[in-house]
Amino acid sequence: MSDILVLTLPNGDAREVAPGTLPRDVVPSIGPRLLLAAIAVPVNGEIQDLMTPLRSGGAFRVLTDKDPESLAILRHSGAHVLATAVRRLRPDAKIGFGPAIDDGFYYDFEVDHPFTPDDLAEFEAEMRKVVAEKYPFVRDEVDRAEANVRFADDPLKLERIADLPEGEVISTYTDGPFIDLCRGPHVPDTSYLKHFKLLHNAAAYWRGDERRQMLQRIYATAFFKKEELEQHLFRLEEARRRDHRVVGKALDLFMFHPFAPGAAFWTEKGTAIINTINEYLRELQRDDYKEIKTPLMFNKGLWEISGHWGKYRENMFLVLDNETGEHDMSLKPMNCPSHYLMYNAKKHSYRDLPLRYSTYDVLHRNEITGALSGLTRVRQFQQDDCHVFLTEAQIPAEVQRLMQFILGYYRTFGLTATLKFATRPEVRVGTDEMWTRAEDALKAALDATGMPYEMKPGDGAFYGPKIDFDVTDSLGRAWQLGTIQLDYAAPERFDMSYTGDDNTTHRPVVIHRAVSGSFERFMAILIEHFAGAFPVWLAPEQVRILPITDDLAPQGAEITAKLRAAGIRATLDAHNDTLNYRIREAELQKIPYMAVLGKREAEQGTLAVRARGQGKKQDILPVDDFIARVQEQIRSRSLDV
């Protein structure tokens, strides 16, 4: 009986089976028609497909297409179908890996020439044939020698086999003529992949190593339901329409130049938005934060104390010291160590804590050229950075305060956020005891807020655990932005101290806090979130005055000056073009308000106001009333218009 596996069902019932039994032979005993709907089975939380032999007992349930975990299985199977189609049409293609990813799947191929859009169309058509042929995904477990024989013509697979540890189960999956090295799980057969789409291809280094060969990666997606695929494709098309690189250029917000790779040039319009955001943050932080600025470049001694020189140097811009002839200097990749120097420059009492330093300094990180992408991945950026120095007893209240600060900030932009708790990574500084204290303290503070969160084991900063804020935009996309990081290591490394109420020396704790993450990335998100149609308070140009005729231009200039004096970003367009042309130009620039000045309006002291998105509808308003309306929208930071 010791060889019998006991499977416990969700309702508490049990099934006793022999080791090696296939899940597909267990499922019918739960429900006679359940096998027709079954996709895979989790056993003690480990998902396996219906053809993987059972090796252990425990909690056992059946996944159908209604379970969210099943989508990754479908997509992983889709990658195999894609590889099957490519090998049919391009037998010379060497196969790499084909995993499921957050919104689809991809497969890597080594080929002599890049794939073209026509190639992708042919591959997709061939995939539909593979789906129609309803090939079962057949699992086979083999020894290392047999695996090497099966993949003798696929050097990428042979390399992967060589990396597998001794004793690991090596499995292959076959669908029709195609065989792949794979752990699984997979759907029962290829016909499950009914609703899919090949999206695009891109170059990718083998195993992400830029020293290795370049492969062709085909990206795709799949869903169980047709309408879900259609919704996803619509969101992708909408994301392309909102692409911050396209919209930013059309609205003249920023630019890049080869002489400064990875560093944005902000136009007067883009700068106006950034300044508006900064002013908002300064308003929020005026009473309880100390805004500081620190140097751009530091000697390596600072980074050796902080631990960055040993663990982060490859991401830093090193500067040659003419006196030593060595790269002993670095542009700062983060503000933290310089804030520690500021803290240590003075003696502190417990009465000074919490002490909050905020800054908007420029930072530099040496991202590889191939990773640079618009404003979302740059080498030079600004953070709305803050470091809080506090006692251990103050941690819960401060975390609560910072969380409300961050979530309230996001709400101002119409953004919502979910929380994630990240614990110690493999590469880290400090002792296990210190990490346990930090994780326990931050988790207790997070639990005390009563807010739900997701665990992210191993994803903490190298110096401490953190709470990450994933922001969801208007297209439902999640972006990791804000963070609260608890750091016990830095106070030890920098020998920070304060005098307690017992008149003895104590060690403070440091909290790292960012809200926007970086202004560059936050701007990219806002551009795409609003599709360039910023709310009035944020718009770089809030009102455009449009005199109908040339003789009204002087009065238009007076009204424009009056609006500007009232704190409104207003401009005058008195060009010789037709009114309709100028209105169309203002619409393309997504300006919240167009104020038309005709002869009647000039005589009556009014404006014919068109709000963005309202078509030809006009409100006739006295100038002062219009000014008051715009001022209120700016003051309240309304999301309307």
mmCIF file of N, CA and C in Angstrom, residues 252-337:
data_model
loop_
_atom_site.group_PDB
_atom_site.id
_atom_site.type_symbol
_atom_site.label_atom_id
_atom_site.label_comp_id
_atom_site.label_asym_id
_atom_site.label_seq_id
_atom_site.Cartn_x
_atom_site.Cartn_y
_atom_site.Cartn_z
ATOM 1 N N ASP A 252 4.653 67.163 -30.533
ATOM 2 C CA ASP A 252 5.885 67.922 -30.294
ATOM 3 C C ASP A 252 6.195 68.027 -28.806
ATOM 4 N N LEU A 253 6.280 66.863 -28.148
ATOM 5 C CA LEU A 253 6.555 66.842 -26.709
ATOM 6 C C LEU A 253 8.021 66.551 -26.395
ATOM 7 N N PHE A 254 8.655 65.696 -27.187
ATOM 8 C CA PHE A 254 10.043 65.327 -26.916
ATOM 9 C C PHE A 254 10.684 64.807 -28.193
ATOM 10 N N MET A 255 11.997 64.635 -28.147
ATOM 11 C CA MET A 255 12.742 64.077 -29.276
ATOM 12 C C MET A 255 13.976 63.359 -28.742
ATOM 13 N N PHE A 256 14.590 62.563 -29.612
ATOM 14 C CA PHE A 256 15.872 61.925 -29.318
ATOM 15 C C PHE A 256 16.851 62.277 -30.427
ATOM 16 N N HIS A 257 18.138 62.152 -30.118
ATOM 17 C CA HIS A 257 19.171 62.445 -31.113
ATOM 18 C C HIS A 257 20.307 61.433 -30.960
ATOM 19 N N PRO A 258 20.899 60.986 -32.085
ATOM 20 C CA PRO A 258 21.992 60.001 -31.999
ATOM 21 C C PRO A 258 23.168 60.471 -31.151
ATOM 22 N N PHE A 259 23.355 61.780 -31.011
ATOM 23 C CA PHE A 259 24.462 62.284 -30.203
ATOM 24 C C PHE A 259 24.233 62.069 -28.707
ATOM 25 N N ALA A 260 23.007 61.754 -28.320
ATOM 26 C CA ALA A 260 22.690 61.518 -26.900
ATOM 27 C C ALA A 260 21.778 60.299 -26.789
ATOM 28 N N PRO A 261 22.269 59.111 -27.135
ATOM 29 C CA PRO A 261 21.397 57.924 -27.131
ATOM 30 C C PRO A 261 20.831 57.635 -25.748
ATOM 31 N N GLY A 262 19.525 57.400 -25.729
ATOM 32 C CA GLY A 262 18.870 57.055 -24.475
ATOM 33 C C GLY A 262 18.598 58.231 -23.568
ATOM 34 N N ALA A 263 18.711 59.459 -24.095
ATOM 35 C CA ALA A 263 18.437 60.657 -23.296
ATOM 36 C C ALA A 263 17.460 61.535 -24.059
ATOM 37 N N ALA A 264 16.348 61.893 -23.421
ATOM 38 C CA ALA A 264 15.296 62.640 -24.109
ATOM 39 C C ALA A 264 15.594 64.133 -24.115
ATOM 40 N N PHE A 265 15.222 64.778 -25.219
ATOM 41 C CA PHE A 265 15.170 66.231 -25.314
ATOM 42 C C PHE A 265 13.695 66.614 -25.136
ATOM 43 N N TRP A 266 13.404 67.468 -24.165
ATOM 44 C CA TRP A 266 12.025 67.872 -23.918
ATOM 45 C C TRP A 266 11.774 69.235 -24.552
ATOM 46 N N THR A 267 10.754 69.295 -25.396
ATOM 47 C CA THR A 267 10.363 70.573 -25.988
ATOM 48 C C THR A 267 9.683 71.432 -24.929
ATOM 49 N N GLU A 268 9.318 72.673 -25.315
ATOM 50 C CA GLU A 268 8.636 73.532 -24.345
ATOM 51 C C GLU A 268 7.301 72.925 -23.912
ATOM 52 N N LYS A 269 6.656 72.160 -24.812
ATOM 53 C CA LYS A 269 5.380 71.540 -24.446
ATOM 54 C C LYS A 269 5.592 70.381 -23.475
ATOM 55 N N GLY A 270 6.548 69.525 -23.795
ATOM 56 C CA GLY A 270 6.834 68.418 -22.884
ATOM 57 C C GLY A 270 7.323 68.911 -21.535
ATOM 58 N N THR A 271 8.156 69.960 -21.572
ATOM 59 C CA THR A 271 8.661 70.531 -20.323
ATOM 60 C C THR A 271 7.528 71.098 -19.488
ATOM 61 N N ALA A 272 6.526 71.683 -20.142
ATOM 62 C CA ALA A 272 5.380 72.236 -19.407
ATOM 63 C C ALA A 272 4.658 71.132 -18.629
ATOM 64 N N ILE A 273 4.519 69.958 -19.240
ATOM 65 C CA ILE A 273 3.846 68.848 -18.551
ATOM 66 C C ILE A 273 4.680 68.383 -17.364
ATOM 67 N N ILE A 274 5.981 68.189 -17.585
ATOM 68 C CA ILE A 274 6.849 67.723 -16.504
ATOM 69 C C ILE A 274 6.849 68.723 -15.355
ATOM 70 N N ASN A 275 6.938 70.018 -15.692
ATOM 71 C CA ASN A 275 6.920 71.040 -14.636
ATOM 72 C C ASN A 275 5.605 71.013 -13.861
ATOM 73 N N THR A 276 4.505 70.774 -14.574
ATOM 74 C CA THR A 276 3.197 70.701 -13.904
ATOM 75 C C THR A 276 3.153 69.536 -12.923
ATOM 76 N N ILE A 277 3.693 68.393 -13.337
ATOM 77 C CA ILE A 277 3.732 67.230 -12.449
ATOM 78 C C ILE A 277 4.631 67.510 -11.247
ATOM 79 N N ASN A 278 5.796 68.118 -11.513
ATOM 80 C CA ASN A 278 6.709 68.455 -10.418
ATOM 81 C C ASN A 278 6.055 69.411 -9.422
ATOM 82 N N GLU A 279 5.342 70.399 -9.948
ATOM 83 C CA GLU A 279 4.679 71.368 -9.065
ATOM 84 C C GLU A 279 3.622 70.681 -8.205
ATOM 85 N N TYR A 280 2.926 69.723 -8.800
ATOM 86 C CA TYR A 280 1.930 68.966 -8.037
ATOM 87 C C TYR A 280 2.604 68.183 -6.909
ATOM 88 N N LEU A 281 3.712 67.504 -7.244
ATOM 89 C CA LEU A 281 4.429 66.748 -6.223
ATOM 90 C C LEU A 281 4.974 67.667 -5.135
ATOM 91 N N ARG A 282 5.506 68.808 -5.551
ATOM 92 C CA ARG A 282 6.028 69.751 -4.554
ATOM 93 C C ARG A 282 4.913 70.242 -3.635
ATOM 94 N N GLU A 283 3.737 70.430 -4.205
ATOM 95 C CA GLU A 283 2.597 70.844 -3.386
ATOM 96 C C GLU A 283 2.260 69.767 -2.365
ATOM 97 N N LEU A 284 2.265 68.499 -2.795
ATOM 98 C CA LEU A 284 1.955 67.392 -1.895
ATOM 99 C C LEU A 284 3.010 67.237 -0.804
ATOM 100 N N GLN A 285 4.254 67.599 -1.112
ATOM 101 C CA GLN A 285 5.370 67.347 -0.204
ATOM 102 C C GLN A 285 5.876 68.608 0.490
ATOM 103 N N ARG A 286 5.139 69.702 0.355
ATOM 104 C CA ARG A 286 5.652 70.991 0.823
ATOM 105 C C ARG A 286 5.899 71.013 2.327
ATOM 106 N N ASP A 287 5.025 70.415 3.112
ATOM 107 C CA ASP A 287 5.097 70.581 4.563
ATOM 108 C C ASP A 287 5.990 69.559 5.256
ATOM 109 N N ASP A 288 6.035 68.331 4.750
ATOM 110 C CA ASP A 288 6.654 67.246 5.525
ATOM 111 C C ASP A 288 7.910 66.662 4.889
ATOM 112 N N TYR A 289 8.381 67.255 3.806
ATOM 113 C CA TYR A 289 9.555 66.740 3.103
ATOM 114 C C TYR A 289 10.590 67.851 2.958
ATOM 115 N N LYS A 290 11.854 67.464 2.909
ATOM 116 C CA LYS A 290 12.935 68.410 2.664
ATOM 117 C C LYS A 290 13.503 68.118 1.280
ATOM 118 N N GLU A 291 13.276 69.032 0.326
ATOM 119 C CA GLU A 291 13.792 68.828 -1.024
ATOM 120 C C GLU A 291 15.269 69.204 -1.067
ATOM 121 N N ILE A 292 16.085 68.306 -1.602
ATOM 122 C CA ILE A 292 17.524 68.514 -1.669
ATOM 123 C C ILE A 292 18.036 68.196 -3.066
ATOM 124 N N LYS A 293 19.268 68.594 -3.348
ATOM 125 C CA LYS A 293 19.959 68.233 -4.583
ATOM 126 C C LYS A 293 21.362 67.777 -4.214
ATOM 127 N N THR A 294 21.845 66.746 -4.882
ATOM 128 C CA THR A 294 23.176 66.222 -4.593
ATOM 129 C C THR A 294 23.962 66.102 -5.896
ATOM 130 N N PRO A 295 25.293 65.927 -5.815
ATOM 131 C CA PRO A 295 26.123 65.907 -7.031
ATOM 132 C C PRO A 295 25.750 64.794 -8.003
ATOM 133 N N LEU A 296 26.156 65.000 -9.242
ATOM 134 C CA LEU A 296 25.889 64.039 -10.318
ATOM 135 C C LEU A 296 26.923 62.918 -10.332
ATOM 136 N N MET A 297 28.162 63.196 -9.888
ATOM 137 C CA MET A 297 29.262 62.253 -10.023
ATOM 138 C C MET A 297 29.923 62.030 -8.664
ATOM 139 N N PHE A 298 30.306 60.766 -8.404
ATOM 140 C CA PHE A 298 30.927 60.421 -7.128
ATOM 141 C C PHE A 298 32.110 59.485 -7.347
ATOM 142 N N ASN A 299 33.019 59.524 -6.392
ATOM 143 C CA ASN A 299 34.133 58.586 -6.376
ATOM 144 C C ASN A 299 33.629 57.181 -6.060
ATOM 145 N N LYS A 300 34.358 56.180 -6.539
ATOM 146 C CA LYS A 300 33.920 54.799 -6.343
ATOM 147 C C LYS A 300 33.838 54.426 -4.865
ATOM 148 N N GLY A 301 34.537 55.173 -4.005
ATOM 149 C CA GLY A 301 34.484 54.865 -2.580
ATOM 150 C C GLY A 301 33.073 54.863 -2.040
ATOM 151 N N LEU A 302 32.241 55.791 -2.524
ATOM 152 C CA LEU A 302 30.844 55.831 -2.087
ATOM 153 C C LEU A 302 30.125 54.556 -2.492
ATOM 154 N N TRP A 303 30.353 54.126 -3.736
ATOM 155 C CA TRP A 303 29.645 52.950 -4.254
ATOM 156 C C TRP A 303 30.173 51.656 -3.634
ATOM 157 N N GLU A 304 31.427 51.671 -3.175
ATOM 158 C CA GLU A 304 31.955 50.502 -2.466
ATOM 159 C C GLU A 304 31.267 50.349 -1.110
ATOM 160 N N ILE A 305 31.042 51.472 -0.430
ATOM 161 C CA ILE A 305 30.338 51.403 0.855
ATOM 162 C C ILE A 305 28.902 50.925 0.647
ATOM 163 N N SER A 306 28.236 51.453 -0.384
ATOM 164 C CA SER A 306 26.825 51.120 -0.615
ATOM 165 C C SER A 306 26.632 49.712 -1.151
ATOM 166 N N GLY A 307 27.691 49.153 -1.763
ATOM 167 C CA GLY A 307 27.586 47.820 -2.363
ATOM 168 C C GLY A 307 27.343 47.839 -3.855
ATOM 169 N N HIS A 308 27.104 49.025 -4.434
ATOM 170 C CA HIS A 308 26.825 49.108 -5.865
ATOM 171 C C HIS A 308 28.050 48.778 -6.711
ATOM 172 N N TRP A 309 29.243 49.131 -6.227
ATOM 173 C CA TRP A 309 30.444 48.916 -7.042
ATOM 174 C C TRP A 309 30.659 47.434 -7.323
ATOM 175 N N GLY A 310 30.305 46.600 -6.369
ATOM 176 C CA GLY A 310 30.490 45.168 -6.569
ATOM 177 C C GLY A 310 29.319 44.486 -7.240
ATOM 178 N N LYS A 311 28.105 45.032 -7.070
ATOM 179 C CA LYS A 311 26.915 44.318 -7.537
ATOM 180 C C LYS A 311 26.166 45.025 -8.658
ATOM 181 N N TYR A 312 26.574 46.265 -8.983
ATOM 182 C CA TYR A 312 25.788 47.032 -9.962
ATOM 183 C C TYR A 312 26.663 47.767 -10.979
ATOM 184 N N ARG A 313 27.990 47.564 -10.898
ATOM 185 C CA ARG A 313 28.913 48.385 -11.673
ATOM 186 C C ARG A 313 28.679 48.296 -13.171
ATOM 187 N N GLU A 314 28.274 47.125 -13.673
ATOM 188 C CA GLU A 314 28.082 46.986 -15.120
ATOM 189 C C GLU A 314 26.947 47.864 -15.628
ATOM 190 N N ASN A 315 26.089 48.337 -14.738
ATOM 191 C CA ASN A 315 24.986 49.214 -15.130
ATOM 192 C C ASN A 315 25.297 50.694 -14.922
ATOM 193 N N MET A 316 26.537 50.988 -14.520
ATOM 194 C CA MET A 316 26.907 52.365 -14.207
ATOM 195 C C MET A 316 27.795 52.943 -15.309
ATOM 196 N N PHE A 317 27.686 54.256 -15.495
ATOM 197 C CA PHE A 317 28.583 54.963 -16.399
ATOM 198 C C PHE A 317 29.836 55.342 -15.613
ATOM 199 N N LEU A 318 30.960 54.678 -15.935
ATOM 200 C CA LEU A 318 32.211 54.929 -15.242
ATOM 201 C C LEU A 318 32.947 56.087 -15.898
ATOM 202 N N VAL A 319 33.632 56.876 -15.079
ATOM 203 C CA VAL A 319 34.347 58.057 -15.559
ATOM 204 C C VAL A 319 35.818 57.914 -15.198
ATOM 205 N N LEU A 320 36.686 58.164 -16.164
ATOM 206 C CA LEU A 320 38.126 58.046 -15.958
ATOM 207 C C LEU A 320 38.630 59.202 -15.098
ATOM 208 N N ASP A 321 39.353 58.881 -14.031
ATOM 209 C CA ASP A 321 39.986 59.890 -13.184
ATOM 210 C C ASP A 321 41.366 60.187 -13.755
ATOM 211 N N ASN A 322 41.582 61.422 -14.204
ATOM 212 C CA ASN A 322 42.856 61.771 -14.843
ATOM 213 C C ASN A 322 44.038 61.632 -13.899
ATOM 214 N N GLU A 323 43.822 61.755 -12.610
ATOM 215 C CA GLU A 323 44.924 61.663 -11.661
ATOM 216 C C GLU A 323 45.361 60.219 -11.442
ATOM 217 N N THR A 324 44.395 59.320 -11.331
ATOM 218 C CA THR A 324 44.743 57.916 -11.071
ATOM 219 C C THR A 324 44.864 57.096 -12.343
ATOM 220 N N GLY A 325 44.276 57.599 -13.435
ATOM 221 C CA GLY A 325 44.267 56.831 -14.675
ATOM 222 C C GLY A 325 43.317 55.645 -14.623
ATOM 223 N N GLU A 326 42.479 55.570 -13.615
ATOM 224 C CA GLU A 326 41.524 54.486 -13.442
ATOM 225 C C GLU A 326 40.102 55.036 -13.537
ATOM 226 N N HIS A 327 39.170 54.117 -13.767
ATOM 227 C CA HIS A 327 37.759 54.506 -13.749
ATOM 228 C C HIS A 327 37.289 54.525 -12.296
ATOM 229 N N ASP A 328 37.715 55.548 -11.588
ATOM 230 C CA ASP A 328 37.430 55.646 -10.160
ATOM 231 C C ASP A 328 36.179 56.468 -9.856
ATOM 232 N N MET A 329 35.579 57.033 -10.881
ATOM 233 C CA MET A 329 34.396 57.873 -10.689
ATOM 234 C C MET A 329 33.220 57.272 -11.450
ATOM 235 N N SER A 330 32.021 57.681 -11.051
ATOM 236 C CA SER A 330 30.823 57.194 -11.741
ATOM 237 C C SER A 330 29.728 58.238 -11.665
ATOM 238 N N LEU A 331 28.962 58.361 -12.773
ATOM 239 C CA LEU A 331 27.713 59.111 -12.715
ATOM 240 C C LEU A 331 26.754 58.317 -11.830
ATOM 241 N N LYS A 332 25.977 59.011 -11.044
ATOM 242 C CA LYS A 332 25.148 58.274 -10.089
ATOM 243 C C LYS A 332 23.973 57.600 -10.793
ATOM 244 N N PRO A 333 23.775 56.294 -10.547
ATOM 245 C CA PRO A 333 22.624 55.576 -11.103
ATOM 246 C C PRO A 333 21.407 55.665 -10.190
ATOM 247 N N MET A 334 21.613 56.127 -8.970
ATOM 248 C CA MET A 334 20.533 56.263 -8.006
ATOM 249 C C MET A 334 20.929 57.292 -6.956
ATOM 250 N N ASN A 335 19.935 57.809 -6.252
ATOM 251 C CA ASN A 335 20.168 58.901 -5.307
ATOM 252 C C ASN A 335 20.533 58.434 -3.906
ATOM 253 N N CYS A 336 20.223 57.196 -3.581
ATOM 254 C CA CYS A 336 20.260 56.745 -2.186
ATOM 255 C C CYS A 336 21.559 57.092 -1.450
ATOM 256 N N PRO A 337 22.741 56.652 -1.959
ATOM 257 C CA PRO A 337 23.959 56.885 -1.171
ATOM 258 C C PRO A 337 24.240 58.361 -0.908
#
